[in-house]
XYZ file of C-alpha atoms in Angstrom:
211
model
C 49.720 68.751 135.389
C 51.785 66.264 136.235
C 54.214 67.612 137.717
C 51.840 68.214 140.688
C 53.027 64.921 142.441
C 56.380 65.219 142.061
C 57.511 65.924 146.121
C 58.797 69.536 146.221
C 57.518 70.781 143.045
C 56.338 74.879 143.041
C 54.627 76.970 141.248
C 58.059 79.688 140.575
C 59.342 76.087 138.720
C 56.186 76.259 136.304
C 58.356 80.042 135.611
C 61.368 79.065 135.601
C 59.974 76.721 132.952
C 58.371 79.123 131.181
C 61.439 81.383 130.923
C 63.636 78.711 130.008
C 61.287 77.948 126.910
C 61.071 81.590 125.733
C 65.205 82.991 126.571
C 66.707 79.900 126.417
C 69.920 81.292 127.947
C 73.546 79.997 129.321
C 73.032 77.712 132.182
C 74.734 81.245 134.024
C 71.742 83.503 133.232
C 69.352 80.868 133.846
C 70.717 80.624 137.366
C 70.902 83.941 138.074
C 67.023 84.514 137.007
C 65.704 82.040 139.141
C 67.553 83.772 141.902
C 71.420 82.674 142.108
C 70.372 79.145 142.531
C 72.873 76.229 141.665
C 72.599 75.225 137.748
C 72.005 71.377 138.090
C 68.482 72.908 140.355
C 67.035 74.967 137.686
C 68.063 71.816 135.015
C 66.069 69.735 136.996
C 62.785 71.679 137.517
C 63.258 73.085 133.989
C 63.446 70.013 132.664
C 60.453 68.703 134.489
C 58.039 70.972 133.771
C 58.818 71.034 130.420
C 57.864 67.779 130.412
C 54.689 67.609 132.128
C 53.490 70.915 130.224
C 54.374 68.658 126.943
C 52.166 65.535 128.288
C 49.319 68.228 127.718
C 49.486 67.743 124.395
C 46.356 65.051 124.282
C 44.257 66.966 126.335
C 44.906 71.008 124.310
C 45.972 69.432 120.782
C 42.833 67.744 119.599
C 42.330 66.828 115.776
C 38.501 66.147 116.171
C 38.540 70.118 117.036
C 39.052 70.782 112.949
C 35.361 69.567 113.245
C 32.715 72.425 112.624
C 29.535 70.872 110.983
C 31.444 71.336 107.744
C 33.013 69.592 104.712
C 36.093 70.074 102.432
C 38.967 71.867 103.755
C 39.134 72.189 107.297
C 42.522 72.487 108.123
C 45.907 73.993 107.217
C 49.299 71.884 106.772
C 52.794 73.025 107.129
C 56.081 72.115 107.830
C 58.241 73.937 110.243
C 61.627 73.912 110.497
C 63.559 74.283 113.842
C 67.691 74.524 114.350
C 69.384 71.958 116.033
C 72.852 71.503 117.255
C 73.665 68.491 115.348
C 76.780 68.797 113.733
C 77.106 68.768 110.256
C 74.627 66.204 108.671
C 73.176 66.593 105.147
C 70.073 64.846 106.117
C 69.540 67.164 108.828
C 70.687 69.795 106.764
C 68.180 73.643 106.929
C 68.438 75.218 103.860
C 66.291 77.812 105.636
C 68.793 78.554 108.214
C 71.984 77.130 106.587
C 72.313 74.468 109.961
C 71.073 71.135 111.023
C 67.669 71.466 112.281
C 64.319 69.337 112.756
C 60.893 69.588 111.245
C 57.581 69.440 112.891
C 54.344 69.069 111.075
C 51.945 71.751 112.067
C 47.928 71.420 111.108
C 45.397 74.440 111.352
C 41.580 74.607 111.956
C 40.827 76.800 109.496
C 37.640 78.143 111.082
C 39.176 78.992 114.754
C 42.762 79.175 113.794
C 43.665 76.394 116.799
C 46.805 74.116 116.718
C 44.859 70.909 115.971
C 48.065 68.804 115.026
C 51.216 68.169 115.632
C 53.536 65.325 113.786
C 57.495 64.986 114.122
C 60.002 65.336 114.497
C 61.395 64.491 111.749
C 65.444 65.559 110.340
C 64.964 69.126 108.091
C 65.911 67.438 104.914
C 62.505 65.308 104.833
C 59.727 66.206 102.289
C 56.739 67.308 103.619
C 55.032 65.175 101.154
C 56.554 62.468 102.599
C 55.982 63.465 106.327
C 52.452 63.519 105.618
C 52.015 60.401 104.419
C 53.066 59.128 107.499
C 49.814 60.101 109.468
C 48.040 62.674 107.998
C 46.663 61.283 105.067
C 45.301 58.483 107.018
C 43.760 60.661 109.388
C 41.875 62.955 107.226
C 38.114 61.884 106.584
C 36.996 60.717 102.946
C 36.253 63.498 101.264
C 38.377 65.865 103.198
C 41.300 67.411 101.973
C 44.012 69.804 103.583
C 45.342 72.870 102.195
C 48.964 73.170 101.995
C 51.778 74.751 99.963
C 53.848 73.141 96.931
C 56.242 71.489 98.843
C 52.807 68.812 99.385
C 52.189 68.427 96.141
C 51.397 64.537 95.025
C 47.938 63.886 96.527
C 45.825 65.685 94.930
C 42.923 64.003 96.662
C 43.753 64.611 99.624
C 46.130 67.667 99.740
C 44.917 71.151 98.172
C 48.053 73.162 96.674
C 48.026 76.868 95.206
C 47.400 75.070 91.729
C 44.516 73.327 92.742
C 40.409 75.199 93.085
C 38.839 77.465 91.331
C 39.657 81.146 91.999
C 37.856 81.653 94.799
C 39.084 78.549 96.632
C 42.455 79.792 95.833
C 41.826 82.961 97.126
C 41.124 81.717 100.545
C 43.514 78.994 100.742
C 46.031 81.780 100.320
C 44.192 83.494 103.005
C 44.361 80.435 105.253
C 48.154 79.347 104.378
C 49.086 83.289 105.007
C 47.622 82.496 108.315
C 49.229 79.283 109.467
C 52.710 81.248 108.750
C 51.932 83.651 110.921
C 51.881 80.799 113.743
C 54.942 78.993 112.528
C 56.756 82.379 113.218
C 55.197 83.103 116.192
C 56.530 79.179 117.472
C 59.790 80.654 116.883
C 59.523 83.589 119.401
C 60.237 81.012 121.806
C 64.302 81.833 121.327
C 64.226 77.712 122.361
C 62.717 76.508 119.025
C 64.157 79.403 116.888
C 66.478 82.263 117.622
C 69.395 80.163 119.171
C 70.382 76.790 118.138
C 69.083 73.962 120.454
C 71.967 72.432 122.069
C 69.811 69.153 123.815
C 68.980 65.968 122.358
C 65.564 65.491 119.674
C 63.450 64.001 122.288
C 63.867 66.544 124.389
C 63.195 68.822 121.367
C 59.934 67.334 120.840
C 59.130 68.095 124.451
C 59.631 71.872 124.400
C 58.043 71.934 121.070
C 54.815 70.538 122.225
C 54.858 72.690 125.507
């Protein structure tokens, strides 16, 4: 990790780190968990091993993992929508959560169920069509095609929606999509990326949504 050669680094900041990801609390609390330390202390290491959990991403997130001697569908694409404290802003409007808020792209192996890819973020009013025509599409191999919900509908070739397959495909794509919502919600148990509004700036955002 690399954190590890950062001078007076510890293994109770890889906690405090994990904490702050999953309570998210006042700067108060936060202090008082790691002990009654000073605020700006637990910012710091917070902040750092946030960060170097994040850099992870390349080594745990891995797109060629979809890969399992087979054809056709192999993953799962969603978009995920996260609440932000950005003021009001229509393009960063939620209507999920009625607030400003970011979306992530989230892709699924469909045979192991890993987190295989990660794209964003990007402001909550954004298509996911559109999102995924920003990578995605480009990534996928030639005659591969993701399964998604409506909201990806417009590329037929390369996107599978609920209207597309015969009756049995559909069957397990609903399987499949049921699945990859069970992860989106399961993102939000982390109170950081869901139950409280996130009061930092995106790119910091993107760090503690990839860690």
């Amino acid at each position: 990790m690399a954190a590890e050669g950062i001078n007076g680094a510890q293994p109770k900041h890889l906690m405090w780190a994990l904490y702050f990801l999953k309570v998210y609390g006042k700067e108060e609390d936060n202090a008082n968990y790691a002990g009654g330390i000073d605020e700006q202390t637990f910012r710091k290491w917070t902040h750092i091993f946030v960060e170097a959990i994040s850099f992870l991403e390349s080594s745990v997130i891995l797109w060629d993992a979809r890969i399992i001697g087979e054809s056709g569908s192999l993953v799962t694409i969603d978009g995920t929508d996260m609440p932000v404290a950005l003021g009001f802003n229509k393009a960063f409007f939620g209507a999920k959560f009625n607030h400003s808020g970011l979306k992530y792209e989230v892709g699924i192996c469909i045979a192991t169920g890993y987190i295989v890819w990660i794209n964003g973020p990007f402001r909550c009013g954004e298509n996911d069509i559109n999102i995924s025509r920003t990578a995605l599409i480009g990534a996928l191999d030639r005659d591969e095609a993701a399964v998604a919900d409506e909201g990806y509908r417009g590329e037929p070739h390369h996107i599978r929606t609920p209207q597309t397959g015969s009756q049995n495909e559909k069957a397990m794509q609903d399987v499949a999509r049921a699945r990859h919502e069970t992860v989106n919600s399961r993102l939000k148990d982390f109170d950081i990326l869901g139950a409280q509004y996130f009061r930092h700036d995106s790119i910091f955002h993107s760090s503690c949504f990839r860690a």
